[in-house]
PDB file of C-alpha atoms in Angstrom:
ATOM      1  CA  UNK A   1     112.576 123.586 109.842  1.00 52.00           C
ATOM      2  CA  UNK A   2     116.131 123.102 110.807  1.00 56.00           C
ATOM      3  CA  UNK A   3     115.489 120.195 112.947  1.00 57.00           C
ATOM      4  CA  UNK A   4     113.381 118.214 109.955  1.00 52.00           C
ATOM      5  CA  UNK A   5     116.249 118.969 107.663  1.00 51.00           C
ATOM      6  CA  UNK A   6     118.767 117.622 110.532  1.00 54.00           C
ATOM      7  CA  UNK A   7     116.723 114.241 110.768  1.00 50.00           C
ATOM      8  CA  UNK A   8     116.854 113.834 107.151  1.00 51.00           C
ATOM      9  CA  UNK A   9     120.415 114.234 107.027  1.00 52.00           C
ATOM     10  CA  UNK A  10     120.605 111.841 109.851  1.00 50.00           C
ATOM     11  CA  UNK A  11     118.830 109.253 108.382  1.00 49.00           C
ATOM     12  CA  UNK A  12     120.155 109.545 105.017  1.00 49.00           C
ATOM     13  CA  UNK A  13     123.454 109.044 106.606  1.00 47.00           C
ATOM     14  CA  UNK A  14     122.655 105.768 108.097  1.00 47.00           C
ATOM     15  CA  UNK A  15     122.311 103.137 105.549  1.00 51.00           C
ATOM     16  CA  UNK A  16     119.464 101.382 106.478  1.00 60.00           C
ATOM     17  CA  UNK A  17     116.987 104.136 106.296  1.00 79.00           C
ATOM     18  CA  UNK A  18     114.207 103.424 103.870  1.00 75.00           C
ATOM     19  CA  UNK A  19     113.878 105.355 100.428  1.00 81.00           C
ATOM     20  CA  UNK A  20     111.162 107.315  99.262  1.00 84.00           C
ATOM     21  CA  UNK A  21     108.897 105.322  96.854  1.00 89.00           C
ATOM     22  CA  UNK A  22     109.279 107.646  93.991  1.00 92.00           C
ATOM     23  CA  UNK A  23     113.208 107.723  94.149  1.00 92.00           C
ATOM     24  CA  UNK A  24     113.233 103.294  93.868  1.00 93.00           C
ATOM     25  CA  UNK A  25     114.313 102.534  90.470  1.00 96.00           C
ATOM     26  CA  UNK A  26     112.421  99.617  88.643  1.00 97.00           C
ATOM     27  CA  UNK A  27     113.688  96.482  88.925  1.00 97.00           C
ATOM     28  CA  UNK A  28     114.403  94.826  85.294  1.00 97.00           C
ATOM     29  CA  UNK A  29     111.342  92.411  84.097  1.00 97.00           C
ATOM     30  CA  UNK A  30     111.626  91.353  80.377  1.00 95.00           C
ATOM     31  CA  UNK A  31     108.356  91.935  78.274  1.00 94.00           C
ATOM     32  CA  UNK A  32     109.018  88.615  76.344  1.00 94.00           C
ATOM     33  CA  UNK A  33     106.508  86.890  79.227  1.00 94.00           C
ATOM     34  CA  UNK A  34     103.834  89.105  78.131  1.00 96.00           C
ATOM     35  CA  UNK A  35     104.406  89.348  74.551  1.00 94.00           C
ATOM     36  CA  UNK A  36     101.517  86.452  74.074  1.00 95.00           C
ATOM     37  CA  UNK A  37      98.984  87.992  76.512  1.00 97.00           C
ATOM     38  CA  UNK A  38      96.019  89.945  74.702  1.00 97.00           C
ATOM     39  CA  UNK A  39      95.665  93.636  74.884  1.00 97.00           C
ATOM     40  CA  UNK A  40      92.631  93.222  77.324  1.00 97.00           C
ATOM     41  CA  UNK A  41      95.048  90.948  79.515  1.00 97.00           C
ATOM     42  CA  UNK A  42      97.533  93.447  79.433  1.00 97.00           C
ATOM     43  CA  UNK A  43      95.360  96.385  80.597  1.00 96.00           C
ATOM     44  CA  UNK A  44      93.912  94.226  83.598  1.00 97.00           C
ATOM     45  CA  UNK A  45      97.347  93.454  84.454  1.00 98.00           C
ATOM     46  CA  UNK A  46      98.593  96.984  83.815  1.00 97.00           C
ATOM     47  CA  UNK A  47      95.490  97.836  86.832  1.00 97.00           C
ATOM     48  CA  UNK A  48      96.462  95.341  88.644  1.00 98.00           C
ATOM     49  CA  UNK A  49     100.155  96.380  89.088  1.00 98.00           C
ATOM     50  CA  UNK A  50      98.953  99.937  89.619  1.00 97.00           C
ATOM     51  CA  UNK A  51      96.945  99.130  92.582  1.00 98.00           C
ATOM     52  CA  UNK A  52      99.689  96.811  93.724  1.00 98.00           C
ATOM     53  CA  UNK A  53     102.291  99.578  93.423  1.00 98.00           C
ATOM     54  CA  UNK A  54      99.987 102.045  94.863  1.00 97.00           C
ATOM     55  CA  UNK A  55      99.803  99.788  98.217  1.00 96.00           C
ATOM     56  CA  UNK A  56     103.128  99.056  98.310  1.00 95.00           C
ATOM     57  CA  UNK A  57     104.642 102.835  97.887  1.00 95.00           C
ATOM     58  CA  UNK A  58     102.179 103.282 100.886  1.00 94.00           C
ATOM     59  CA  UNK A  59     103.987 100.653 102.762  1.00 90.00           C
ATOM     60  CA  UNK A  60     107.297 102.077 101.714  1.00 89.00           C
ATOM     61  CA  UNK A  61     106.351 105.670 102.834  1.00 88.00           C
ATOM     62  CA  UNK A  62     105.384 104.488 106.240  1.00 86.00           C
ATOM     63  CA  UNK A  63     108.430 102.542 106.665  1.00 82.00           C
ATOM     64  CA  UNK A  64     110.429 105.863 105.663  1.00 82.00           C
ATOM     65  CA  UNK A  65     108.529 107.989 108.239  1.00 79.00           C
ATOM     66  CA  UNK A  66     109.067 104.986 110.734  1.00 74.00           C
ATOM     67  CA  UNK A  67     112.913 105.099 109.895  1.00 66.00           C
ATOM     68  CA  UNK A  68     112.723 109.013 110.605  1.00 71.00           C
ATOM     69  CA  UNK A  69     110.717 108.618 114.045  1.00 67.00           C
ATOM     70  CA  UNK A  70     113.282 105.845 115.116  1.00 66.00           C
ATOM     71  CA  UNK A  71     116.235 107.937 114.041  1.00 66.00           C
ATOM     72  CA  UNK A  72     114.865 110.898 115.953  1.00 58.00           C
ATOM     73  CA  UNK A  73     114.094 109.071 119.251  1.00 64.00           C
ATOM     74  CA  UNK A  74     116.690 106.068 119.199  1.00 66.00           C
ATOM     75  CA  UNK A  75     119.286 106.754 116.582  1.00 66.00           C
ATOM     76  CA  UNK A  76     118.104 103.949 114.604  1.00 61.00           C
ATOM     77  CA  UNK A  77     115.994 103.256 111.407  1.00 63.00           C
ATOM     78  CA  UNK A  78     113.869 101.047 113.559  1.00 55.00           C
ATOM     79  CA  UNK A  79     111.150 100.498 110.437  1.00 55.00           C
ATOM     80  CA  UNK A  80     113.889  99.139 108.227  1.00 58.00           C
ATOM     81  CA  UNK A  81     115.510  97.016 111.084  1.00 58.00           C
ATOM     82  CA  UNK A  82     112.072  95.417 111.650  1.00 55.00           C
ATOM     83  CA  UNK A  83     111.557  94.255 108.125  1.00 57.00           C
ATOM     84  CA  UNK A  84     108.925  97.169 107.179  1.00 62.00           C
ATOM     85  CA  UNK A  85     111.190  98.580 104.409  1.00 77.00           C
ATOM     86  CA  UNK A  86     109.602  97.109 101.130  1.00 85.00           C
ATOM     87  CA  UNK A  87     112.078  98.666  98.659  1.00 88.00           C
ATOM     88  CA  UNK A  88     112.310  95.495  96.519  1.00 91.00           C
ATOM     89  CA  UNK A  89     108.909  94.912  96.044  1.00 95.00           C
ATOM     90  CA  UNK A  90     108.334  98.467  94.921  1.00 96.00           C
ATOM     91  CA  UNK A  91     111.222  97.873  92.771  1.00 97.00           C
ATOM     92  CA  UNK A  92     109.617  94.895  91.164  1.00 97.00           C
ATOM     93  CA  UNK A  93     106.175  96.156  90.926  1.00 98.00           C
ATOM     94  CA  UNK A  94     107.703  99.349  88.662  1.00 98.00           C
ATOM     95  CA  UNK A  95     109.535  96.598  86.655  1.00 98.00           C
ATOM     96  CA  UNK A  96     106.973  94.722  85.981  1.00 98.00           C
ATOM     97  CA  UNK A  97     104.359  97.641  84.981  1.00 98.00           C
ATOM     98  CA  UNK A  98     107.324  98.869  82.827  1.00 97.00           C
ATOM     99  CA  UNK A  99     107.470  95.411  81.163  1.00 98.00           C
ATOM    100  CA  UNK A 100     103.490  95.385  80.045  1.00 97.00           C
ATOM    101  CA  UNK A 101     103.866  98.803  79.032  1.00 97.00           C
ATOM    102  CA  UNK A 102     106.519  98.146  76.806  1.00 96.00           C
ATOM    103  CA  UNK A 103     104.913  94.757  75.532  1.00 96.00           C
ATOM    104  CA  UNK A 104     101.419  96.802  75.139  1.00 96.00           C
ATOM    105  CA  UNK A 105     103.530  98.989  72.751  1.00 95.00           C
ATOM    106  CA  UNK A 106     104.648  96.150  71.025  1.00 93.00           C
ATOM    107  CA  UNK A 107     101.346  94.812  70.439  1.00 93.00           C
ATOM    108  CA  UNK A 108      99.911  98.517  69.671  1.00 93.00           C
ATOM    109  CA  UNK A 109      97.307  97.983  72.377  1.00 93.00           C
ATOM    110  CA  UNK A 110      96.557 101.810  72.391  1.00 78.00           C
ATOM    111  CA  UNK A 111      94.828 103.029  75.680  1.00 62.00           C
ATOM    112  CA  UNK A 112      94.109  99.372  76.511  1.00 46.00           C
ATOM    113  CA  UNK A 113      97.431  99.134  78.875  1.00 46.00           C
TER     114      UNK A 113
END
């Protein structure tokens, strides 16, 4: 237990470690581009974004695990250093999903998006 806490603290202390997907804030994406979409289209886009976000979150979690192992073994966040950190993609997908949600609310789509 102490070792995992020490590794987590070491990784947090190094600027390049990958963030947990759930701690990544959404990037700003305007809902204006979605206002002309139908409720059906918004619902389909919401589903697509949800699947893409789940995939990107899995990749980000793998990068985080890789960084933890790299820090433990080499003292370096190897996954982030090799380009496996996809935090910007996670942030973008979260932002797009929020924009679709806002557009759906504006159109009063109900449960379709």
